[in-house]
Tab-separated table of C-alpha atoms and ligand atoms in Angstrom:
chain	number	residue	atom	x	y	z
A	15	UNK	CA	36.598	-4.945	25.709
A	16	UNK	CA	34.252	-2.125	24.726
A	17	UNK	CA	30.507	-2.634	24.752
A	18	UNK	CA	30.626	-2.255	20.976
A	19	UNK	CA	32.609	-5.453	20.604
A	20	UNK	CA	30.943	-7.408	23.385
A	21	UNK	CA	27.902	-8.403	21.330
A	22	UNK	CA	25.316	-6.756	19.117
A	23	UNK	CA	22.574	-7.532	21.627
A	24	UNK	CA	23.804	-4.582	23.691
A	25	UNK	CA	23.292	-2.231	20.799
A	26	UNK	CA	19.584	-2.635	20.178
A	27	UNK	CA	17.943	0.615	19.127
A	28	UNK	CA	14.369	1.404	18.110
A	29	UNK	CA	13.026	4.515	16.408
A	30	UNK	CA	9.630	6.134	16.755
A	31	UNK	CA	9.163	8.902	14.196
A	32	UNK	CA	6.323	11.411	14.259
A	33	UNK	CA	5.445	14.229	11.905
A	34	UNK	CA	6.594	15.102	8.438
A	35	UNK	CA	8.611	13.491	5.669
A	36	UNK	CA	11.677	15.489	6.705
A	37	UNK	CA	11.549	13.851	10.134
A	38	UNK	CA	11.403	10.435	8.469
A	39	UNK	CA	14.443	11.262	6.347
A	40	UNK	CA	16.320	12.473	9.415
A	41	UNK	CA	15.388	9.339	11.388
A	42	UNK	CA	16.647	7.232	8.482
A	43	UNK	CA	19.865	9.139	8.527
A	44	UNK	CA	20.332	8.730	12.319
A	45	UNK	CA	19.448	5.030	12.081
A	46	UNK	CA	21.855	4.585	9.175
A	47	UNK	CA	24.673	6.147	11.173
A	48	UNK	CA	23.946	3.839	14.113
A	49	UNK	CA	23.610	0.757	11.883
A	50	UNK	CA	26.861	1.569	10.143
A	51	UNK	CA	28.581	1.622	13.511
A	52	UNK	CA	27.315	-1.699	14.765
A	53	UNK	CA	23.902	-1.037	16.287
A	54	UNK	CA	20.857	-2.995	15.165
A	55	UNK	CA	17.298	-1.828	14.702
A	56	UNK	CA	14.676	-3.655	16.771
A	57	UNK	CA	11.104	-3.304	18.002
A	58	UNK	CA	10.560	-1.065	21.039
A	59	UNK	CA	10.209	-3.962	23.520
A	60	UNK	CA	13.657	-5.305	22.616
A	61	UNK	CA	15.440	-1.956	22.631
A	62	UNK	CA	18.073	-0.673	25.026
A	63	UNK	CA	17.527	2.789	23.583
A	64	UNK	CA	14.445	4.195	21.891
A	65	UNK	CA	14.831	7.368	19.862
A	66	UNK	CA	11.624	9.391	19.633
A	67	UNK	CA	11.800	11.944	16.819
A	68	UNK	CA	9.072	14.444	17.622
A	69	UNK	CA	6.923	16.978	15.808
A	70	UNK	CA	5.430	20.123	17.286
A	71	UNK	CA	3.409	21.527	14.423
A	72	UNK	CA	0.203	21.699	16.512
A	73	UNK	CA	-0.926	21.209	20.093
A	74	UNK	CA	-2.160	17.779	19.001
A	75	UNK	CA	1.299	16.904	17.659
A	76	UNK	CA	2.795	17.835	21.049
A	77	UNK	CA	0.336	15.559	22.828
A	78	UNK	CA	1.206	12.697	20.442
A	79	UNK	CA	4.914	13.247	21.060
A	80	UNK	CA	4.487	13.115	24.843
A	81	UNK	CA	2.357	9.994	24.484
A	82	UNK	CA	5.056	8.350	22.347
A	83	UNK	CA	7.684	9.124	24.997
A	84	UNK	CA	5.472	7.716	27.790
A	85	UNK	CA	4.814	4.626	25.679
A	86	UNK	CA	8.545	4.175	25.027
A	87	UNK	CA	9.281	4.463	28.755
A	88	UNK	CA	6.930	1.525	29.356
A	89	UNK	CA	8.744	-0.789	26.887
A	90	UNK	CA	9.781	-4.143	28.324
A	91	UNK	CA	13.529	-3.527	28.452
A	92	UNK	CA	13.221	-0.277	30.462
A	93	UNK	CA	15.097	1.558	27.726
A	94	UNK	CA	16.679	4.964	27.778
A	95	UNK	CA	14.460	7.223	25.694
A	96	UNK	CA	16.344	9.784	23.610
A	97	UNK	CA	13.957	12.500	22.490
A	98	UNK	CA	14.857	14.669	19.528
A	99	UNK	CA	13.030	16.680	16.853
A	100	UNK	CA	11.024	19.876	16.886
A	101	UNK	CA	9.373	19.498	20.293
A	102	UNK	CA	12.773	18.765	21.838
A	103	UNK	CA	13.979	22.090	20.436
A	104	UNK	CA	10.994	23.990	21.807
A	105	UNK	CA	10.142	22.372	25.119
A	106	UNK	CA	12.996	20.241	26.459
A	107	UNK	CA	12.048	20.804	30.097
A	108	UNK	CA	8.548	19.356	29.731
A	109	UNK	CA	9.981	16.294	27.999
A	110	UNK	CA	12.627	15.751	30.668
A	111	UNK	CA	9.892	15.876	33.279
A	112	UNK	CA	8.282	12.785	31.741
A	113	UNK	CA	10.774	10.416	33.357
A	114	UNK	CA	14.265	9.832	34.663
A	115	UNK	CA	15.166	7.709	31.654
A	116	UNK	CA	14.425	10.543	29.220
A	117	UNK	CA	17.367	12.248	27.525
A	118	UNK	CA	16.560	15.275	25.385
A	119	UNK	CA	18.816	16.054	22.417
A	120	UNK	CA	17.446	18.693	20.056
A	121	UNK	CA	20.464	18.517	17.740
A	122	UNK	CA	19.871	15.541	15.463
A	123	UNK	CA	23.535	15.462	14.462
A	124	UNK	CA	24.355	14.719	18.106
A	125	UNK	CA	21.782	11.950	18.610
A	126	UNK	CA	24.159	9.127	17.642
A	127	UNK	CA	26.625	10.221	20.331
A	128	UNK	CA	23.830	10.443	22.930
A	129	UNK	CA	22.690	6.941	21.965
A	130	UNK	CA	26.266	5.672	22.155
A	131	UNK	CA	26.674	7.160	25.608
A	132	UNK	CA	23.360	5.646	26.700
A	133	UNK	CA	24.577	2.266	25.458
A	134	UNK	CA	27.623	2.603	27.674
A	135	UNK	CA	30.122	3.166	24.888
A	136	UNK	CA	33.150	5.346	25.540
A	137	UNK	CA	32.589	8.936	24.462
A	138	UNK	CA	35.979	9.274	22.790
A	139	UNK	CA	35.575	6.021	20.884
A	140	UNK	CA	31.834	5.811	20.701
A	141	UNK	CA	31.653	2.912	18.286
A	142	UNK	CA	33.828	-0.060	17.485
A	143	UNK	CA	33.714	0.367	13.736
A	144	UNK	CA	33.799	3.539	11.660
A	145	UNK	CA	30.684	4.591	9.808
A	146	UNK	CA	30.739	3.562	6.171
A	147	UNK	CA	30.537	6.370	3.639
A	148	UNK	CA	27.015	5.278	2.726
A	149	UNK	CA	25.258	3.420	5.484
A	150	UNK	CA	22.219	1.316	4.595
A	151	UNK	CA	18.885	3.069	4.870
A	152	UNK	CA	16.192	1.649	7.059
A	153	UNK	CA	13.078	3.533	6.029
A	154	UNK	CA	10.138	1.950	4.328
A	155	UNK	CA	10.566	2.149	0.598
A	156	UNK	CA	14.352	1.798	0.646
A	157	UNK	CA	15.697	1.292	-2.878
A	158	UNK	CA	12.261	2.110	-4.215
A	159	UNK	CA	11.406	5.714	-3.351
A	160	UNK	CA	14.048	7.554	-1.367
A	161	UNK	CA	13.543	11.044	0.075
A	162	UNK	CA	16.602	13.259	-0.105
A	163	UNK	CA	16.553	16.184	2.287
A	164	UNK	CA	17.980	19.211	0.491
A	165	UNK	CA	16.703	22.030	2.679
A	166	UNK	CA	15.806	22.747	6.296
A	167	UNK	CA	14.233	25.659	8.169
A	168	UNK	CA	11.681	28.298	7.253
A	169	UNK	CA	11.271	32.042	7.633
A	170	UNK	CA	7.663	32.409	6.537
A	171	UNK	CA	6.358	32.622	10.111
A	172	UNK	CA	2.808	31.555	9.300
A	173	UNK	CA	0.854	32.543	12.391
A	174	UNK	CA	-0.193	28.977	13.314
A	175	UNK	CA	3.215	27.383	12.841
A	176	UNK	CA	6.058	26.833	15.298
A	177	UNK	CA	8.443	25.382	12.707
A	178	UNK	CA	10.537	28.540	12.132
A	179	UNK	CA	11.202	28.642	15.896
A	180	UNK	CA	11.855	24.898	16.166
A	181	UNK	CA	13.969	24.451	13.053
A	182	UNK	CA	15.399	27.905	12.535
A	183	UNK	CA	15.982	29.867	9.350
A	184	UNK	CA	16.342	28.292	5.879
A	185	UNK	CA	19.541	26.570	4.881
A	186	UNK	CA	20.301	24.292	1.959
A	187	UNK	CA	22.474	21.344	1.042
A	188	UNK	CA	25.176	22.336	-1.490
A	189	UNK	CA	24.129	21.563	-5.053
A	190	UNK	CA	27.176	19.354	-5.655
A	191	UNK	CA	26.231	17.210	-2.650
A	192	UNK	CA	22.621	16.866	-3.821
A	193	UNK	CA	23.752	15.786	-7.275
A	194	UNK	CA	26.316	13.349	-5.866
A	195	UNK	CA	23.739	11.812	-3.528
A	196	UNK	CA	21.082	11.386	-6.200
A	197	UNK	CA	23.602	10.022	-8.716
A	198	UNK	CA	24.807	7.504	-6.122
A	199	UNK	CA	21.221	6.441	-5.393
A	200	UNK	CA	20.545	6.032	-9.107
A	201	UNK	CA	23.694	3.924	-9.433
A	202	UNK	CA	22.497	1.768	-6.511
A	203	UNK	CA	19.294	1.054	-8.424
A	204	UNK	CA	16.939	3.408	-6.619
A	205	UNK	CA	14.118	4.254	-9.000
A	206	UNK	CA	12.567	7.362	-7.485
A	207	UNK	CA	14.001	10.217	-5.459
A	208	UNK	CA	11.837	12.772	-3.663
A	209	UNK	CA	13.494	16.145	-3.088
A	210	UNK	CA	12.373	17.079	0.398
A	211	UNK	CA	12.636	20.115	2.633
A	212	UNK	CA	10.758	22.069	5.246
A	213	UNK	CA	10.289	24.903	2.746
A	214	UNK	CA	11.568	23.500	-0.525
A	215	UNK	CA	11.091	26.725	-2.469
A	216	UNK	CA	13.686	28.372	-0.230
A	217	UNK	CA	16.366	26.105	-1.692
A	218	UNK	CA	19.360	28.190	-2.560
A	219	UNK	CA	23.040	27.531	-3.132
A	220	UNK	CA	24.862	30.566	-4.558
A	221	UNK	CA	22.978	31.500	-7.722
A	222	UNK	CA	21.185	28.184	-7.858
A	223	UNK	CA	17.556	28.069	-6.748
A	224	UNK	CA	15.115	25.182	-6.838
A	225	UNK	CA	14.413	25.312	-10.611
A	226	UNK	CA	18.113	25.075	-11.480
A	227	UNK	CA	18.611	22.294	-8.983
A	228	UNK	CA	15.678	20.279	-10.344
A	229	UNK	CA	17.097	20.638	-13.874
A	230	UNK	CA	20.510	19.445	-12.714
A	231	UNK	CA	19.180	16.538	-10.642
A	232	UNK	CA	16.986	15.403	-13.547
A	233	UNK	CA	20.182	14.700	-15.476
A	234	UNK	CA	21.841	12.468	-12.874
A	235	UNK	CA	20.425	9.247	-14.303
A	236	UNK	CA	17.608	8.874	-11.755
A	237	UNK	CA	14.476	7.471	-13.409
A	238	UNK	CA	11.846	9.379	-11.450
A	239	UNK	CA	12.201	12.637	-9.584
A	240	UNK	CA	9.426	14.009	-7.387
A	241	UNK	CA	9.175	17.256	-5.436
A	242	UNK	CA	7.686	17.206	-1.953
A	243	UNK	CA	5.533	20.050	-0.621
A	244	UNK	CA	6.077	23.444	-2.217
A	245	UNK	CA	4.538	26.787	-1.219
A	246	UNK	CA	2.211	28.410	-3.808
A	247	UNK	CA	4.422	31.467	-4.560
A	248	UNK	CA	7.316	29.089	-5.271
A	249	UNK	CA	5.431	27.412	-8.114
A	250	UNK	CA	7.180	29.829	-10.455
A	251	UNK	CA	7.096	29.858	-14.246
A	252	UNK	CA	10.793	28.997	-14.163
A	253	UNK	CA	10.155	25.887	-12.067
A	254	UNK	CA	7.268	24.849	-14.308
A	255	UNK	CA	9.433	25.270	-17.401
A	256	UNK	CA	12.048	22.961	-15.889
A	257	UNK	CA	9.409	20.395	-14.928
A	258	UNK	CA	8.063	20.493	-18.487
A	259	UNK	CA	11.516	20.266	-20.066
A	260	UNK	CA	12.435	17.225	-17.976
A	261	UNK	CA	8.973	15.686	-18.088
A	262	UNK	CA	10.500	12.272	-18.823
A	263	UNK	CA	12.048	12.313	-15.322
A	264	UNK	CA	10.153	14.820	-13.149
A	265	UNK	CA	6.827	13.366	-11.988
A	266	UNK	CA	3.702	15.308	-13.022
A	267	UNK	CA	2.703	15.893	-9.422
A	268	UNK	CA	2.903	18.853	-7.061
A	269	UNK	CA	1.850	19.117	-3.427
A	270	UNK	CA	0.933	22.778	-2.896
A	271	UNK	CA	-0.498	23.596	0.562
A	272	UNK	CA	-3.619	25.747	0.256
A	273	UNK	CA	-4.585	25.824	3.971
A	274	UNK	CA	-7.712	27.894	3.343
A	275	UNK	CA	-9.785	29.234	0.463
A	276	UNK	CA	-10.764	32.534	2.102
A	277	UNK	CA	-8.558	35.597	1.671
A	278	UNK	CA	-9.445	36.821	5.166
A	279	UNK	CA	-8.281	33.553	6.740
A	280	UNK	CA	-5.187	33.343	4.527
A	281	UNK	CA	-4.236	36.825	5.693
A	282	UNK	CA	-4.853	35.917	9.335
A	283	UNK	CA	-2.687	32.840	8.817
A	284	UNK	CA	0.132	35.003	7.443
A	285	UNK	CA	0.075	33.123	4.152
A	286	UNK	CA	1.608	35.051	1.285
A	287	UNK	CA	-1.001	34.628	-1.419
A	288	UNK	CA	-4.686	35.142	-2.076
A	289	UNK	CA	-7.117	32.451	-3.155
A	290	UNK	CA	-7.101	33.875	-6.699
A	291	UNK	CA	-3.300	33.848	-6.837
A	292	UNK	CA	-3.311	30.230	-5.683
A	293	UNK	CA	-5.709	29.226	-8.442
A	294	UNK	CA	-3.695	31.171	-11.019
A	295	UNK	CA	-0.513	29.279	-10.072
A	296	UNK	CA	-2.258	25.921	-10.325
A	297	UNK	CA	-3.714	26.826	-13.705
A	298	UNK	CA	-0.255	27.884	-14.912
A	299	UNK	CA	1.162	24.598	-13.636
A	300	UNK	CA	-1.488	22.573	-15.419
A	301	UNK	CA	-0.869	24.366	-18.706
A	302	UNK	CA	2.866	23.818	-18.420
A	303	UNK	CA	2.750	20.186	-17.291
A	304	UNK	CA	0.036	18.151	-18.995
A	305	UNK	CA	-1.725	15.632	-16.748
A	306	UNK	CA	-0.361	17.301	-13.595
A	307	UNK	CA	-1.835	15.970	-10.337
A	308	UNK	CA	-2.101	18.468	-7.500
A	309	UNK	CA	-2.466	17.505	-3.858
A	310	UNK	CA	-2.863	19.886	-0.940
A	311	UNK	CA	-3.292	20.510	2.797
A	312	UNK	CA	-6.186	22.412	4.339
A	313	UNK	CA	-6.775	23.511	7.919
A	314	UNK	CA	-10.353	23.467	9.225
A	315	UNK	CA	-11.442	25.755	12.054
A	316	UNK	CA	-8.677	28.371	12.153
A	317	UNK	CA	-9.587	31.079	14.730
A	318	UNK	CA	-12.147	33.445	13.258
A	319	UNK	CA	-13.054	31.137	10.348
A	320	UNK	CA	-16.712	31.699	9.462
A	321	UNK	CA	-19.169	29.438	7.663
A	322	UNK	CA	-18.575	31.543	4.550
A	323	UNK	CA	-14.792	31.083	4.842
A	324	UNK	CA	-15.276	27.341	5.146
A	325	UNK	CA	-17.602	27.367	2.126
A	326	UNK	CA	-14.941	29.272	0.161
A	327	UNK	CA	-12.369	26.593	1.017
A	328	UNK	CA	-14.759	23.855	-0.038
A	329	UNK	CA	-15.586	25.607	-3.309
A	330	UNK	CA	-11.957	26.305	-4.154
A	331	UNK	CA	-10.952	22.678	-3.525
A	332	UNK	CA	-13.763	21.497	-5.739
A	333	UNK	CA	-12.840	23.974	-8.460
A	334	UNK	CA	-9.148	23.053	-8.460
A	335	UNK	CA	-9.983	19.329	-8.418
A	336	UNK	CA	-7.179	18.159	-6.172
A	337	UNK	CA	-6.280	14.512	-6.460
A	338	UNK	CA	-5.801	14.314	-2.692
A	339	UNK	CA	-6.724	16.618	0.172
A	340	UNK	CA	-5.024	16.311	3.566
A	341	UNK	CA	-7.406	17.801	6.110
A	342	UNK	CA	-6.155	19.030	9.487
A	343	UNK	CA	-8.282	20.350	12.303
A	344	UNK	CA	-6.723	23.509	13.687
A	345	UNK	CA	-5.263	23.050	17.147
A	346	UNK	CA	-3.478	25.938	18.853
A	347	UNK	CA	0.275	25.631	19.183
A	348	UNK	CA	1.528	27.501	22.219
A	349	UNK	CA	4.115	30.100	21.267
A	350	UNK	CA	2.474	31.012	17.960
A	351	UNK	CA	0.594	34.205	17.146
A	352	UNK	CA	-2.606	32.319	16.269
A	353	UNK	CA	-2.707	30.520	19.617
A	354	UNK	CA	-3.315	33.854	21.343
A	355	UNK	CA	-6.412	34.542	19.239
A	356	UNK	CA	-9.595	34.309	21.194
A	357	UNK	CA	-12.065	33.886	18.314
A	358	UNK	CA	-11.865	30.106	18.554
A	359	UNK	CA	-14.102	27.922	16.436
A	360	UNK	CA	-16.002	25.569	18.745
A	361	UNK	CA	-14.829	21.935	18.530
A	362	UNK	CA	-18.114	20.571	17.120
A	363	UNK	CA	-18.074	23.088	14.253
A	364	UNK	CA	-14.412	22.411	13.604
A	365	UNK	CA	-15.067	18.671	13.513
A	366	UNK	CA	-18.013	19.108	11.156
A	367	UNK	CA	-15.986	21.288	8.771
A	368	UNK	CA	-13.175	18.746	8.781
A	369	UNK	CA	-15.674	15.957	8.131
A	370	UNK	CA	-17.138	17.824	5.146
A	371	UNK	CA	-13.701	18.427	3.689
A	372	UNK	CA	-12.726	14.775	4.184
A	373	UNK	CA	-15.868	13.706	2.347
A	374	UNK	CA	-14.835	16.048	-0.456
A	375	UNK	CA	-11.380	14.458	-0.424
A	376	UNK	CA	-12.923	11.019	-0.980
A	377	UNK	CA	-14.995	12.356	-3.856
A	378	UNK	CA	-12.069	14.168	-5.481
A	379	UNK	CA	-9.788	11.130	-5.182
A	380	UNK	CA	-12.405	8.941	-6.824
A	381	UNK	CA	-12.930	11.467	-9.604
A	382	UNK	CA	-9.192	11.732	-10.250
A	383	UNK	CA	-8.726	7.961	-10.335
A	384	UNK	CA	-11.894	7.570	-12.411
A	385	UNK	CA	-10.559	9.926	-15.074
A	386	UNK	CA	-7.516	7.674	-15.493
A	387	UNK	CA	-9.534	4.467	-15.845
A	388	UNK	CA	-8.592	2.705	-19.059
A	389	UNK	CA	-5.410	4.773	-19.390
A	390	UNK	CA	-1.879	3.402	-19.403
A	391	UNK	CA	-0.118	4.425	-16.176
A	392	UNK	CA	3.460	3.843	-15.040
A	393	UNK	CA	3.514	2.200	-11.614
A	394	UNK	CA	6.531	1.986	-9.343
A	395	UNK	CA	6.065	-1.273	-7.424
A	396	UNK	CA	6.786	-0.478	-3.783
A	397	UNK	CA	5.954	-3.725	-2.039
A	398	UNK	CA	4.525	-7.156	-2.560
A	399	UNK	CA	1.749	-8.237	-0.168
A	400	UNK	CA	1.177	-11.929	-0.961
A	401	UNK	CA	-0.523	-12.105	-4.320
A	402	UNK	CA	-0.925	-8.361	-4.578
A	403	UNK	CA	1.583	-5.641	-5.413
A	404	UNK	CA	1.206	-2.070	-4.168
A	405	UNK	CA	2.720	0.856	-5.971
A	406	UNK	CA	2.388	4.460	-7.008
A	407	UNK	CA	1.871	6.092	-10.373
A	408	UNK	CA	3.761	9.105	-11.632
A	409	UNK	CA	0.737	11.146	-10.522
A	410	UNK	CA	1.056	9.775	-6.955
A	411	UNK	CA	-1.997	7.591	-7.236
A	412	UNK	CA	-1.914	4.463	-5.068
A	413	UNK	CA	-2.438	1.359	-7.174
A	414	UNK	CA	-2.833	-2.348	-6.434
A	415	UNK	CA	-2.192	-4.983	-9.056
A	416	UNK	CA	-1.507	-8.728	-9.272
A	417	UNK	CA	1.967	-9.462	-7.951
A	418	UNK	CA	2.775	-12.310	-10.351
A	419	UNK	CA	6.199	-11.705	-11.874
A	420	UNK	CA	6.698	-8.331	-10.161
A	421	UNK	CA	9.381	-7.274	-7.696
A	422	UNK	CA	9.570	-4.215	-5.468
A	423	UNK	CA	11.506	-1.443	-7.134
A	424	UNK	CA	10.501	-2.163	-10.697
A	425	UNK	CA	8.329	0.081	-12.813
A	426	UNK	CA	5.595	-1.371	-14.932
A	427	UNK	CA	3.112	0.192	-17.333
A	428	UNK	CA	-0.437	-1.061	-16.814
A	429	UNK	CA	-3.896	-0.121	-17.964
A	430	UNK	CA	-5.739	1.235	-14.956
A	431	UNK	CA	-8.814	-0.862	-14.260
A	432	UNK	CA	-11.707	-0.807	-11.781
A	433	UNK	CA	-10.688	-1.772	-8.245
A	434	UNK	CA	-6.998	-1.058	-8.774
A	435	UNK	CA	-6.910	2.260	-6.951
A	436	UNK	CA	-7.320	3.093	-3.267
A	437	UNK	CA	-5.145	3.534	-0.210
A	438	UNK	CA	-2.087	1.291	-0.210
B	4	LIG	FE1	5.347	26.644	8.895
B	4	LIG	FE2	4.439	28.393	7.090
B	4	LIG	FE3	7.043	27.695	7.115
B	4	LIG	FE4	5.210	25.917	6.322
B	4	LIG	S1	5.691	27.860	5.276
B	4	LIG	S2	6.948	25.540	7.732
B	4	LIG	S3	3.486	26.438	7.641
B	4	LIG	S4	5.951	28.814	8.718
């Protein structure tokens, strides 16, 4: 009798996912494959195998990944720890050195086989039952908001970023597959799909770029379609026209990473736009898509960043009026051009700049939510916490409302009142 048929308790797997939305989608996909073949998902202390899906975007991310592996090694069942993701692609040796029970598998497509082998299943017949065509998803928000990964890789080579080395050059899911997947999700009752990629604007299948794809996906029957992060130069007039045309489906929200508001720092970062060009794209987006919410990422304390550069970032964020600002403190990532720069910003200054930008984030969020007070907003209910429901508006605003009569996955139009907004 194979281990696969000897009892599900042998097939207990846990996932620890770090980093970006793409990693979460990929973990879901690996977990779905394992679930479909008889494994079950458990907490780390019950697991025979723990998969750690790592990120390596900064030195801090590396440290978190190593900590997650060490933590997994200490789990009660002395599990095998399968490490995958970007750090596994960049620094397998260092990960292997963390313990004898560590297996490094950079290729996410091969993780299921590594897990099967670790569970003692025969390599030629790794699982007792074949994977179903559509295995159940395990990620938070299943059947409510589902990310669909349509693109991987990047060739921008921003000087602080290791992603192009870890994930390789851009490649895209065929348009027919994207449409089939979204249509199937819509038919299953999923309300919102988020098109996700490492560099979404690089989507390309034959003649079809991102704008064409968005137009096609908007007609699959999905109720809400959202785009994940998109680089400023990819916020093209063509894309905006498609968003406007399908405004009944495409959410009025864009996440456009700014990173810095100073041209000198943007150039040193290898970003492909100036501050003025960034603002021009956002203004074009707001004219094309009424009520558009714009969120962004900024990095505080990039090497060589002066007080004036920081002030320029602050001023630009205030001027644009982002609805949410994700603030990252720069930390050098070995192997990148920026890590070799010696003009480091001292940690106290970096921390202070990050603190100032986070305070601005709080203010901008409140202003954005305040402007919608008294307005009718469409909320996708994502979960019910006792007597309260938590959900997200089309503009990506977190909302809490009384749960009475609501179920996760439904959309409801409510008048936004005091106390309804805030982190969910
Ligand atoms: Fe990294 Fe720049 Fe590519 Fe983003 S666009 S993944 S920051 S290289």
